[in-house]
Amino acid sequence: MIYYGLLFLSFLITFYWLVFNKNSFYNVAINSVSLLDAMLSNEEENLKVKSIQKYTFLAFKSLAALLIILIIGLILVLIIPLLFSYYRVLNLKDLDWTSLNSILAICLGSSIPLFFPFQKKMNGYTELSKLLHILILDNYNIGLKLLSREVKKYSKNISNKNCFVIVSGLARSGTTSLTKSLYRTEAFSSLDYSNMPFLLAPNMWKKIYSPKKSELRERSHEDGILMGLDTIEALEEYFFKVIKKDNFIDEKFLQTHKISKSNYELYMKYQKIVRKNNSKIYLAKNNNFILRYKSMINYNQSFKMIVLFRHPLYHAASLLNQHFKTIQLQKSNKFAIKYMQWLAHHEFGMNHKPFNFKNDFKGYNFDLSSLNYWLEVWTNYYNYILNILDEQIVLIKYEHYCLYPEKTIQLILNSIDIEYKPNELTGFVNNRIIDHEYSESLLDKALKIYSSLESLKDR
């Protein structure tokens, strides 16, 4: 009986060793897929060769590290039975490896580390799920190849539709709620969480992974909005990150940029594979869309960008509060930082990057823990909205949407000539107590912009 206990212990130690060094397994996969991504690159030949050399070296290095881990694992699994045979003066071949007791000891010892790892999964993401996200979302060239395949296979019988709807605005202005309300009218198609991580190949992924309607949970913002796998969210920005190679995201800011004609045409093809048919209109929530809005309207004067705006003081306080919450989340869950980077969610948190529209953003004069900073962010964003305002932008006052959601939905659908059947949405009031100091002059500046937006929303 002692032998079976020792056999159990040897496999328990070995598999905990392997689980502890799981990153060695992941690194082999990550570097191998990165090597493939480098080989698919369309960049200049000398840069491509350097990338291939880099990831070839990393792939062999990770393979060597994994081999060492496996050799140590083999030693760990054998050393206790060997010591037992030495003290009992037995030959190794005389040890019992195949009886029912031995098999049970081996199975239990190797299974416990898998069911009771050192770290539990966080926010519903298993280790394998995280790895899949890294393999797919970190490799843009593979993503473009998958997108090309999707377009060829799934867009043949779907016509272009210049009319589409983008819901935008500074974060915490009600964009998620409004997008969900629009989607419930059944006039739209959009990306949802079940498309992750294959955002550029949603149809292919759906054939592999088609989850049932999942349990709704409050999102990490802790604002009462419930999310599930079939919930639509701000996911299309990954497309623009890929086609622009992140060149609008620098160390400190998100920059305005131009979209080429070929970029626009690919975007319209992307919309087709998301729409899946000719009856639906493409819908996306994208708070970063204004970074390329001026370029986009050069190619299309039929789409609508819905921009929500909110009282600057309450809005800034909400942003500040969410900034603190996001930092706490990211400190306890490093994967959350990477997840937000993939989707270009830099609105708040440890990797916050404000919009830079004219290279004159002054927000850095204040600490991010100051309400004044977020008032500057608000002023910077909505002053730019006033500058680019045209007939394709529909202004929606957040407070009006909260009180009269039905009228708001009706207004938006009227702007794109769609009939609306009321869903009996219930209005509410959402004002918060302001318990932070702020500059009256900064607020006055923001309120002037707010008044201008109010006067123009019914133009």
Tab-separated table of C-alpha atoms in Angstrom:
chain	number	residue	atom	x	y	z
A	1	MET	CA	0.000	0.000	0.000
A	2	ILE	CA	2.944	2.314	0.694
A	3	TYR	CA	4.086	1.846	-2.897
A	4	TYR	CA	0.753	3.002	-4.335
A	5	GLY	CA	0.808	6.056	-2.088
A	6	LEU	CA	4.318	6.898	-3.303
A	7	LEU	CA	3.255	6.322	-6.915
A	8	PHE	CA	0.355	8.721	-6.381
A	9	LEU	CA	2.741	11.274	-4.818
A	10	SER	CA	5.251	11.048	-7.678
A	11	PHE	CA	2.593	11.766	-10.333
A	12	LEU	CA	1.054	14.493	-8.167
A	13	ILE	CA	4.411	16.289	-7.862
A	14	THR	CA	5.206	15.778	-11.546
A	15	PHE	CA	1.933	17.177	-12.833
A	16	TYR	CA	2.029	20.116	-10.442
A	17	TRP	CA	5.505	20.756	-11.853
A	18	LEU	CA	4.098	20.703	-15.385
A	19	VAL	CA	1.165	22.945	-14.422
A	20	PHE	CA	3.542	25.343	-12.677
A	21	ASN	CA	5.592	25.518	-15.888
A	22	LYS	CA	2.586	25.660	-18.223
A	23	ASN	CA	3.948	28.832	-19.822
A	24	SER	CA	6.666	26.703	-21.426
A	25	PHE	CA	3.964	24.833	-23.344
A	26	TYR	CA	2.179	28.084	-24.196
A	27	ASN	CA	5.378	29.743	-25.397
A	28	VAL	CA	5.949	26.974	-27.935
A	29	ALA	CA	2.464	27.553	-29.348
A	30	ILE	CA	2.726	31.356	-29.223
A	31	ASN	CA	6.140	31.535	-30.896
A	32	SER	CA	5.234	28.928	-33.517
A	33	VAL	CA	2.071	30.804	-34.513
A	34	SER	CA	3.983	34.109	-34.455
A	35	LEU	CA	6.488	32.553	-36.858
A	36	LEU	CA	3.636	31.612	-39.193
A	37	ASP	CA	2.269	35.149	-38.896
A	38	ALA	CA	5.670	36.592	-39.834
A	39	MET	CA	5.826	34.332	-42.890
A	40	LEU	CA	2.416	35.639	-44.032
A	41	SER	CA	3.470	39.273	-43.700
A	42	ASN	CA	3.370	41.636	-46.702
A	43	GLU	CA	6.004	43.982	-45.307
A	44	GLU	CA	9.305	44.737	-47.023
A	45	GLU	CA	11.485	41.676	-47.600
A	46	ASN	CA	14.311	42.705	-45.269
A	47	LEU	CA	11.853	43.420	-42.426
A	48	LYS	CA	10.031	40.167	-43.115
A	49	VAL	CA	13.289	38.182	-42.975
A	50	LYS	CA	14.204	39.809	-39.653
A	51	SER	CA	10.802	38.897	-38.208
A	52	ILE	CA	11.111	35.310	-39.431
A	53	GLN	CA	14.605	35.029	-37.938
A	54	LYS	CA	13.382	36.487	-34.644
A	55	TYR	CA	10.466	34.089	-34.242
A	56	THR	CA	12.454	31.104	-35.508
A	57	PHE	CA	14.975	31.735	-32.737
A	58	LEU	CA	12.201	32.176	-30.156
A	59	ALA	CA	10.441	29.011	-31.342
A	60	PHE	CA	13.612	26.908	-30.972
A	61	LYS	CA	14.393	28.558	-27.638
A	62	SER	CA	10.916	27.745	-26.292
A	63	LEU	CA	11.183	24.178	-27.613
A	64	ALA	CA	14.506	23.736	-25.812
A	65	ALA	CA	13.008	25.116	-22.590
A	66	LEU	CA	10.044	22.756	-22.927
A	67	LEU	CA	12.358	19.787	-23.475
A	68	ILE	CA	14.191	20.609	-20.237
A	69	ILE	CA	10.856	20.880	-18.385
A	70	LEU	CA	9.761	17.475	-19.723
A	71	ILE	CA	13.080	15.821	-18.799
A	72	ILE	CA	12.786	17.153	-15.250
A	73	GLY	CA	9.184	15.904	-15.197
A	74	LEU	CA	10.340	12.435	-16.251
A	75	ILE	CA	12.925	12.441	-13.458
A	76	LEU	CA	10.288	13.512	-10.918
A	77	VAL	CA	7.863	10.790	-11.945
A	78	LEU	CA	10.542	8.063	-11.689
A	79	ILE	CA	12.671	9.128	-8.739
A	80	ILE	CA	10.252	8.120	-5.945
A	81	PRO	CA	9.522	4.629	-7.396
A	82	LEU	CA	13.283	4.199	-7.999
A	83	LEU	CA	14.096	5.096	-4.397
A	84	PHE	CA	11.381	2.708	-3.222
A	85	SER	CA	12.833	-0.123	-5.329
A	86	TYR	CA	16.353	0.706	-4.052
A	87	TYR	CA	15.375	0.473	-0.367
A	88	ARG	CA	13.240	-2.624	-0.962
A	89	VAL	CA	16.029	-4.180	-3.070
A	90	LEU	CA	13.736	-4.621	-6.074
A	91	ASN	CA	14.358	-4.413	-9.788
A	92	LEU	CA	12.544	-1.617	-11.615
A	93	LYS	CA	10.779	-4.212	-13.790
A	94	ASP	CA	9.376	-5.807	-10.627
A	95	LEU	CA	7.465	-2.647	-9.703
A	96	ASP	CA	3.717	-2.701	-10.292
A	97	TRP	CA	2.707	-0.232	-13.014
A	98	THR	CA	-0.344	-1.924	-14.541
A	99	SER	CA	-2.605	-3.163	-11.734
A	100	LEU	CA	-5.883	-1.416	-10.941
A	101	ASN	CA	-4.387	0.139	-7.795
A	102	SER	CA	-1.432	1.507	-9.783
A	103	ILE	CA	-3.662	2.923	-12.514
A	104	LEU	CA	-5.891	4.592	-9.900
A	105	ALA	CA	-2.859	6.096	-8.138
A	106	ILE	CA	-1.471	7.409	-11.446
A	107	CYS	CA	-4.842	8.813	-12.569
A	108	LEU	CA	-5.511	10.535	-9.251
A	109	GLY	CA	-2.013	11.971	-8.986
A	110	SER	CA	-2.063	13.365	-12.517
A	111	SER	CA	-5.667	14.646	-12.372
A	112	ILE	CA	-5.645	16.646	-9.135
A	113	PRO	CA	-3.264	19.373	-10.466
A	114	LEU	CA	-5.536	19.832	-13.478
A	115	PHE	CA	-8.696	20.231	-11.394
A	116	PHE	CA	-7.059	22.171	-8.556
A	117	PRO	CA	-4.413	24.386	-10.192
A	118	PHE	CA	-2.424	27.079	-8.412
A	119	GLN	CA	-4.556	29.816	-9.959
A	120	LYS	CA	-8.271	29.686	-10.612
A	121	LYS	CA	-9.727	31.000	-13.848
A	122	MET	CA	-10.769	34.636	-13.707
A	123	ASN	CA	-13.788	36.277	-15.361
A	124	GLY	CA	-14.809	33.009	-16.998
A	125	TYR	CA	-11.628	32.615	-19.063
A	126	THR	CA	-9.780	29.326	-18.744
A	127	GLU	CA	-6.057	29.084	-19.452
A	128	LEU	CA	-6.738	27.478	-22.839
A	129	SER	CA	-9.267	30.187	-23.682
A	130	LYS	CA	-6.697	32.873	-22.863
A	131	LEU	CA	-4.112	31.079	-25.006
A	132	LEU	CA	-6.512	30.925	-27.956
A	133	HIS	CA	-7.182	34.661	-27.638
A	134	ILE	CA	-3.434	35.359	-27.674
A	135	LEU	CA	-2.787	33.098	-30.677
A	136	ILE	CA	-5.543	34.687	-32.759
A	137	LEU	CA	-5.675	38.329	-31.680
A	138	ASP	CA	-1.915	38.935	-31.469
A	139	ASN	CA	-1.283	37.824	-35.060
A	140	TYR	CA	-2.658	40.339	-37.528
A	141	ASN	CA	-1.441	38.671	-40.730
A	142	ILE	CA	-3.197	35.428	-39.852
A	143	GLY	CA	-6.298	37.490	-39.096
A	144	LEU	CA	-6.169	39.125	-42.527
A	145	LYS	CA	-5.836	35.724	-44.205
A	146	LEU	CA	-8.862	34.476	-42.298
A	147	LEU	CA	-10.777	37.628	-43.258
A	148	SER	CA	-9.889	37.136	-46.931
A	149	ARG	CA	-11.219	33.590	-46.751
A	150	GLU	CA	-14.410	34.763	-45.034
A	151	VAL	CA	-15.044	37.416	-47.673
A	152	LYS	CA	-14.579	34.953	-50.544
A	153	LYS	CA	-16.798	32.322	-48.982
A	154	TYR	CA	-19.576	34.250	-47.254
A	155	SER	CA	-20.085	37.571	-49.072
A	156	LYS	CA	-20.861	36.326	-52.590
A	157	ASN	CA	-24.635	36.781	-52.451
A	158	ILE	CA	-24.680	39.768	-50.114
A	159	SER	CA	-24.883	43.223	-51.644
A	160	ASN	CA	-23.099	46.324	-50.388
A	161	LYS	CA	-25.205	48.497	-48.121
A	162	ASN	CA	-23.893	52.032	-47.712
A	163	CYS	CA	-26.362	52.722	-44.931
A	164	PHE	CA	-24.965	51.548	-41.612
A	165	VAL	CA	-25.102	52.855	-38.048
A	166	ILE	CA	-22.233	53.582	-35.671
A	167	VAL	CA	-23.075	54.382	-32.047
A	168	SER	CA	-20.329	56.552	-30.599
A	169	GLY	CA	-19.532	59.029	-27.869
A	170	LEU	CA	-17.152	59.373	-24.979
A	171	ALA	CA	-17.225	56.280	-22.749
A	172	ARG	CA	-19.881	56.303	-19.988
A	173	SER	CA	-22.340	58.238	-22.167
A	174	GLY	CA	-24.833	55.391	-22.631
A	175	THR	CA	-23.468	53.932	-25.866
A	176	THR	CA	-23.752	50.313	-24.701
A	177	SER	CA	-27.348	50.700	-23.571
A	178	LEU	CA	-28.387	52.507	-26.752
A	179	THR	CA	-26.666	49.962	-29.001
A	180	LYS	CA	-28.446	47.113	-27.224
A	181	SER	CA	-31.782	48.925	-27.549
A	182	LEU	CA	-31.257	49.436	-31.283
A	183	TYR	CA	-30.259	45.813	-31.755
A	184	ARG	CA	-33.436	44.630	-30.053
A	185	THR	CA	-35.487	46.223	-32.858
A	186	GLU	CA	-34.250	43.314	-35.045
A	187	ALA	CA	-33.339	45.696	-37.866
A	188	PHE	CA	-29.604	45.266	-37.349
A	189	SER	CA	-26.752	42.781	-37.404
A	190	SER	CA	-23.696	43.211	-35.221
A	191	LEU	CA	-20.723	41.451	-33.686
A	192	ASP	CA	-21.219	39.902	-30.258
A	193	TYR	CA	-19.046	38.272	-27.609
A	194	SER	CA	-19.518	34.807	-29.109
A	195	ASN	CA	-17.402	36.018	-32.060
A	196	MET	CA	-14.354	36.363	-29.805
A	197	PRO	CA	-11.543	35.778	-30.515
A	198	PHE	CA	-12.181	35.210	-34.258
A	199	LEU	CA	-13.466	38.726	-34.891
A	200	LEU	CA	-12.229	38.653	-38.494
A	201	ALA	CA	-13.709	35.213	-39.209
A	202	PRO	CA	-17.038	35.135	-37.342
A	203	ASN	CA	-18.760	32.681	-39.700
A	204	MET	CA	-15.941	30.138	-39.655
A	205	TRP	CA	-15.770	30.356	-35.856
A	206	LYS	CA	-19.521	29.932	-35.498
A	207	LYS	CA	-19.302	26.551	-37.243
A	208	ILE	CA	-16.788	25.443	-34.609
A	209	TYR	CA	-18.180	27.264	-31.590
A	210	SER	CA	-21.875	28.054	-31.388
A	211	PRO	CA	-22.761	28.533	-27.716
A	212	LYS	CA	-26.290	28.487	-26.424
A	213	LYS	CA	-27.671	31.657	-24.922
A	214	SER	CA	-25.448	32.196	-21.898
A	215	GLU	CA	-26.265	33.368	-18.408
A	216	LEU	CA	-26.239	37.156	-18.153
A	217	ARG	CA	-23.768	38.737	-15.750
A	218	GLU	CA	-23.142	42.318	-14.760
A	219	ARG	CA	-20.199	43.663	-16.736
A	220	SER	CA	-16.967	44.707	-15.039
A	221	HIS	CA	-18.104	48.360	-15.026
A	222	GLU	CA	-20.538	47.414	-12.215
A	223	ASP	CA	-23.177	49.715	-13.707
A	224	GLY	CA	-26.118	47.319	-13.836
A	225	ILE	CA	-25.727	46.440	-17.529
A	226	LEU	CA	-25.934	42.680	-18.039
A	227	MET	CA	-23.769	40.893	-20.598
A	228	GLY	CA	-23.654	37.407	-22.109
A	229	LEU	CA	-22.021	35.621	-25.033
A	230	ASP	CA	-24.781	36.818	-27.358
A	231	THR	CA	-24.464	40.436	-26.189
A	232	ILE	CA	-23.240	42.919	-28.774
A	233	GLU	CA	-20.345	45.164	-27.784
A	234	ALA	CA	-17.586	47.424	-29.135
A	235	LEU	CA	-15.689	44.765	-31.093
A	236	GLU	CA	-15.233	46.146	-34.611
A	237	GLU	CA	-12.290	48.364	-33.602
A	238	TYR	CA	-10.060	45.299	-33.817
A	239	PHE	CA	-10.618	45.395	-37.596
A	240	PHE	CA	-9.175	48.919	-37.770
A	241	LYS	CA	-6.266	47.994	-35.503
A	242	VAL	CA	-5.361	45.208	-37.915
A	243	ILE	CA	-5.641	47.129	-41.186
A	244	LYS	CA	-3.790	50.146	-39.741
A	245	LYS	CA	-1.195	47.997	-37.915
A	246	ASP	CA	-1.894	49.999	-34.729
A	247	ASN	CA	-0.271	53.080	-36.259
A	248	PHE	CA	-2.931	55.387	-34.779
A	249	ILE	CA	-2.112	54.197	-31.249
A	250	ASP	CA	1.062	55.708	-29.864
A	251	GLU	CA	2.612	55.711	-26.410
A	252	LYS	CA	0.333	58.420	-25.006
A	253	PHE	CA	-2.573	59.043	-27.363
A	254	LEU	CA	-5.088	57.735	-29.875
A	255	GLN	CA	-4.534	59.788	-33.033
A	256	THR	CA	-6.845	60.833	-35.853
A	257	HIS	CA	-5.962	59.088	-39.105
A	258	LYS	CA	-6.988	58.553	-42.707
A	259	ILE	CA	-8.600	55.496	-44.230
A	260	SER	CA	-7.530	54.580	-47.751
A	261	LYS	CA	-10.017	53.615	-50.461
A	262	SER	CA	-8.881	49.985	-50.197
A	263	ASN	CA	-9.305	50.125	-46.391
A	264	TYR	CA	-12.847	51.418	-46.833
A	265	GLU	CA	-13.722	48.771	-49.421
A	266	LEU	CA	-12.427	46.017	-47.138
A	267	TYR	CA	-14.456	47.506	-44.272
A	268	MET	CA	-17.626	47.288	-46.370
A	269	LYS	CA	-16.815	43.654	-47.196
A	270	TYR	CA	-16.282	43.027	-43.494
A	271	GLN	CA	-19.723	44.449	-42.796
A	272	LYS	CA	-21.189	42.008	-45.328
A	273	ILE	CA	-19.848	38.943	-43.518
A	274	VAL	CA	-21.188	40.307	-40.223
A	275	ARG	CA	-24.618	41.137	-41.718
A	276	LYS	CA	-24.896	37.667	-43.343
A	277	ASN	CA	-27.914	38.747	-45.415
A	278	ASN	CA	-29.345	41.667	-47.380
A	279	SER	CA	-32.193	42.510	-45.018
A	280	LYS	CA	-30.206	43.669	-41.987
A	281	ILE	CA	-28.288	46.906	-41.452
A	282	TYR	CA	-24.803	46.820	-39.973
A	283	LEU	CA	-24.639	48.211	-36.428
A	284	ALA	CA	-21.556	48.784	-34.287
A	285	LYS	CA	-20.720	50.520	-31.063
A	286	ASN	CA	-17.367	52.226	-31.576
A	287	ASN	CA	-16.218	55.136	-29.420
A	288	ASN	CA	-13.039	55.434	-31.519
A	289	PHE	CA	-14.847	55.888	-34.831
A	290	ILE	CA	-14.452	59.677	-34.730
A	291	LEU	CA	-10.694	59.196	-35.167
A	292	ARG	CA	-11.368	58.313	-38.827
A	293	TYR	CA	-14.772	59.916	-39.353
A	294	LYS	CA	-13.531	62.790	-41.537
A	295	SER	CA	-11.791	60.285	-43.785
A	296	MET	CA	-14.733	57.867	-43.878
A	297	ILE	CA	-17.265	60.448	-45.098
A	298	ASN	CA	-15.141	61.003	-48.200
A	299	TYR	CA	-16.216	57.548	-49.373
A	300	ASN	CA	-19.720	57.294	-47.940
A	301	GLN	CA	-22.375	59.926	-47.257
A	302	SER	CA	-25.126	57.444	-46.375
A	303	PHE	CA	-24.132	56.070	-42.965
A	304	LYS	CA	-25.101	57.608	-39.636
A	305	MET	CA	-22.910	58.136	-36.593
A	306	ILE	CA	-24.991	58.440	-33.428
A	307	VAL	CA	-23.105	60.525	-30.858
A	308	LEU	CA	-24.310	60.588	-27.259
A	309	PHE	CA	-23.382	63.464	-24.978
A	310	ARG	CA	-23.920	63.813	-21.240
A	311	HIS	CA	-23.754	66.633	-18.698
A	312	PRO	CA	-19.978	67.171	-18.345
A	313	LEU	CA	-19.826	67.172	-14.547
A	314	TYR	CA	-21.743	63.906	-14.121
A	315	HIS	CA	-19.971	62.407	-17.111
A	316	ALA	CA	-16.503	63.298	-15.813
A	317	ALA	CA	-17.381	61.893	-12.375
A	318	SER	CA	-18.538	58.634	-13.985
A	319	LEU	CA	-15.297	58.394	-15.974
A	320	LEU	CA	-13.197	59.013	-12.868
A	321	ASN	CA	-15.120	56.397	-10.896
A	322	GLN	CA	-14.759	53.856	-13.712
A	323	HIS	CA	-11.047	54.654	-14.003
A	324	PHE	CA	-10.538	53.604	-10.369
A	325	LYS	CA	-12.641	50.444	-10.819
A	326	THR	CA	-10.777	49.429	-13.967
A	327	ILE	CA	-7.393	49.873	-12.301
A	328	GLN	CA	-8.471	47.550	-9.479
A	329	LEU	CA	-9.689	44.978	-12.002
A	330	GLN	CA	-6.471	45.147	-14.011
A	331	LYS	CA	-4.299	44.819	-10.909
A	332	SER	CA	-6.046	41.590	-9.969
A	333	ASN	CA	-6.346	40.271	-13.529
A	334	LYS	CA	-3.477	40.967	-15.959
A	335	PHE	CA	-5.468	39.373	-18.779
A	336	ALA	CA	-7.953	42.265	-18.528
A	337	ILE	CA	-5.222	44.703	-19.625
A	338	LYS	CA	-4.406	42.652	-22.717
A	339	TYR	CA	-8.086	42.138	-23.512
A	340	MET	CA	-8.732	45.885	-23.468
A	341	GLN	CA	-5.646	46.513	-25.615
A	342	TRP	CA	-6.862	44.075	-28.271
A	343	LEU	CA	-10.112	46.020	-28.570
A	344	ALA	CA	-8.429	49.449	-28.270
A	345	HIS	CA	-10.346	50.206	-25.079
A	346	HIS	CA	-8.104	52.918	-23.687
A	347	GLU	CA	-10.883	55.021	-22.175
A	348	PHE	CA	-9.688	54.464	-18.599
A	349	GLY	CA	-7.525	52.191	-16.493
A	350	MET	CA	-3.803	51.479	-16.379
A	351	ASN	CA	-3.407	51.771	-20.158
A	352	HIS	CA	-5.523	54.890	-20.595
A	353	LYS	CA	-4.839	56.941	-23.724
A	354	PRO	CA	-6.893	60.063	-24.476
A	355	PHE	CA	-7.882	61.204	-27.967
A	356	ASN	CA	-5.506	63.664	-29.583
A	357	PHE	CA	-7.329	65.591	-32.295
A	358	LYS	CA	-5.105	68.621	-32.836
A	359	ASN	CA	-1.925	67.721	-30.967
A	360	ASP	CA	-2.911	70.252	-28.303
A	361	PHE	CA	-4.620	68.124	-25.653
A	362	LYS	CA	-3.960	69.734	-22.265
A	363	GLY	CA	-5.318	67.001	-20.013
A	364	TYR	CA	-1.870	65.933	-18.905
A	365	ASN	CA	-1.733	69.129	-16.806
A	366	PHE	CA	-3.855	67.240	-14.269
A	367	ASP	CA	-3.503	63.953	-12.456
A	368	LEU	CA	-5.758	61.147	-13.698
A	369	SER	CA	-7.218	60.882	-10.186
A	370	SER	CA	-8.480	64.460	-10.514
A	371	LEU	CA	-11.972	65.302	-11.755
A	372	ASN	CA	-10.379	68.195	-13.658
A	373	TYR	CA	-8.516	65.733	-15.877
A	374	TRP	CA	-11.742	64.056	-16.951
A	375	LEU	CA	-13.418	67.434	-17.526
A	376	GLU	CA	-10.552	68.181	-19.922
A	377	VAL	CA	-11.087	64.809	-21.612
A	378	TRP	CA	-14.787	65.642	-22.011
A	379	THR	CA	-14.061	69.108	-23.405
A	380	ASN	CA	-11.446	67.755	-25.808
A	381	TYR	CA	-13.805	65.094	-27.174
A	382	TYR	CA	-16.989	67.096	-27.594
A	383	ASN	CA	-15.310	70.225	-28.886
A	384	TYR	CA	-14.037	68.025	-31.716
A	385	ILE	CA	-17.580	66.730	-32.271
A	386	LEU	CA	-18.742	70.333	-32.741
A	387	ASN	CA	-15.969	70.861	-35.289
A	388	ILE	CA	-16.866	67.843	-37.421
A	389	LEU	CA	-20.650	68.033	-36.987
A	390	ASP	CA	-22.595	67.452	-40.207
A	391	GLU	CA	-25.804	65.851	-41.452
A	392	GLN	CA	-24.454	62.332	-40.951
A	393	ILE	CA	-24.020	62.824	-37.212
A	394	VAL	CA	-27.102	62.392	-35.022
A	395	LEU	CA	-26.677	63.996	-31.593
A	396	ILE	CA	-28.440	62.270	-28.694
A	397	LYS	CA	-28.596	63.798	-25.232
A	398	TYR	CA	-27.909	61.074	-22.659
A	399	GLU	CA	-30.381	62.447	-20.139
A	400	HIS	CA	-33.121	62.543	-22.800
A	401	TYR	CA	-32.374	58.953	-23.812
A	402	CYS	CA	-32.600	57.837	-20.163
A	403	LEU	CA	-35.999	59.514	-19.721
A	404	TYR	CA	-37.440	58.776	-23.177
A	405	PRO	CA	-35.743	55.700	-24.665
A	406	GLU	CA	-38.663	54.981	-27.037
A	407	LYS	CA	-38.569	58.476	-28.547
A	408	THR	CA	-34.796	58.236	-28.934
A	409	ILE	CA	-34.957	54.921	-30.789
A	410	GLN	CA	-37.743	56.328	-32.983
A	411	LEU	CA	-35.615	59.369	-33.832
A	412	ILE	CA	-32.628	57.257	-34.850
A	413	LEU	CA	-34.649	54.825	-36.951
A	414	ASN	CA	-36.433	57.703	-38.667
A	415	SER	CA	-33.034	59.047	-39.713
A	416	ILE	CA	-32.429	55.850	-41.703
A	417	ASP	CA	-36.046	55.372	-42.857
A	418	ILE	CA	-36.891	52.317	-40.763
A	419	GLU	CA	-40.294	51.720	-39.214
A	420	TYR	CA	-40.248	51.139	-35.479
A	421	LYS	CA	-42.496	48.935	-33.376
A	422	PRO	CA	-42.375	50.149	-29.737
A	423	ASN	CA	-40.791	47.772	-27.209
A	424	GLU	CA	-42.146	49.549	-24.120
A	425	LEU	CA	-38.735	50.614	-22.870
A	426	THR	CA	-38.783	52.141	-19.384
A	427	GLY	CA	-37.128	55.478	-18.726
A	428	PHE	CA	-35.035	56.345	-15.682
A	429	VAL	CA	-32.963	59.139	-14.137
A	430	ASN	CA	-29.222	58.653	-13.622
A	431	ASN	CA	-27.544	61.486	-11.734
A	432	ARG	CA	-24.734	60.938	-9.266
A	433	ILE	CA	-23.450	62.736	-6.201
A	434	ILE	CA	-20.280	64.678	-6.989
A	435	ASP	CA	-17.821	64.259	-4.130
A	436	HIS	CA	-14.644	65.456	-5.887
A	437	GLU	CA	-13.239	68.959	-6.137
A	438	TYR	CA	-13.130	70.538	-9.574
A	439	SER	CA	-12.339	73.793	-11.341
A	440	GLU	CA	-15.365	76.034	-11.955
A	441	SER	CA	-13.649	77.562	-14.988
A	442	LEU	CA	-13.105	74.126	-16.544
A	443	LEU	CA	-16.735	73.223	-15.909
A	444	ASP	CA	-17.929	76.529	-17.415
A	445	LYS	CA	-15.894	75.817	-20.542
A	446	ALA	CA	-17.411	72.346	-20.800
A	447	LEU	CA	-20.949	73.644	-20.165
A	448	LYS	CA	-20.674	76.055	-23.097
A	449	ILE	CA	-19.904	73.103	-25.368
A	450	TYR	CA	-22.737	71.146	-23.746
A	451	SER	CA	-25.166	74.007	-24.443
A	452	SER	CA	-24.025	74.136	-28.063
A	453	LEU	CA	-24.615	70.403	-28.430
A	454	GLU	CA	-28.081	70.778	-26.863
A	455	SER	CA	-29.028	73.538	-29.283
A	456	LEU	CA	-27.820	71.524	-32.283
A	457	LYS	CA	-29.306	68.120	-31.446
A	458	ASP	CA	-32.668	69.001	-33.040
A	459	ARG	CA	-31.212	70.789	-36.052
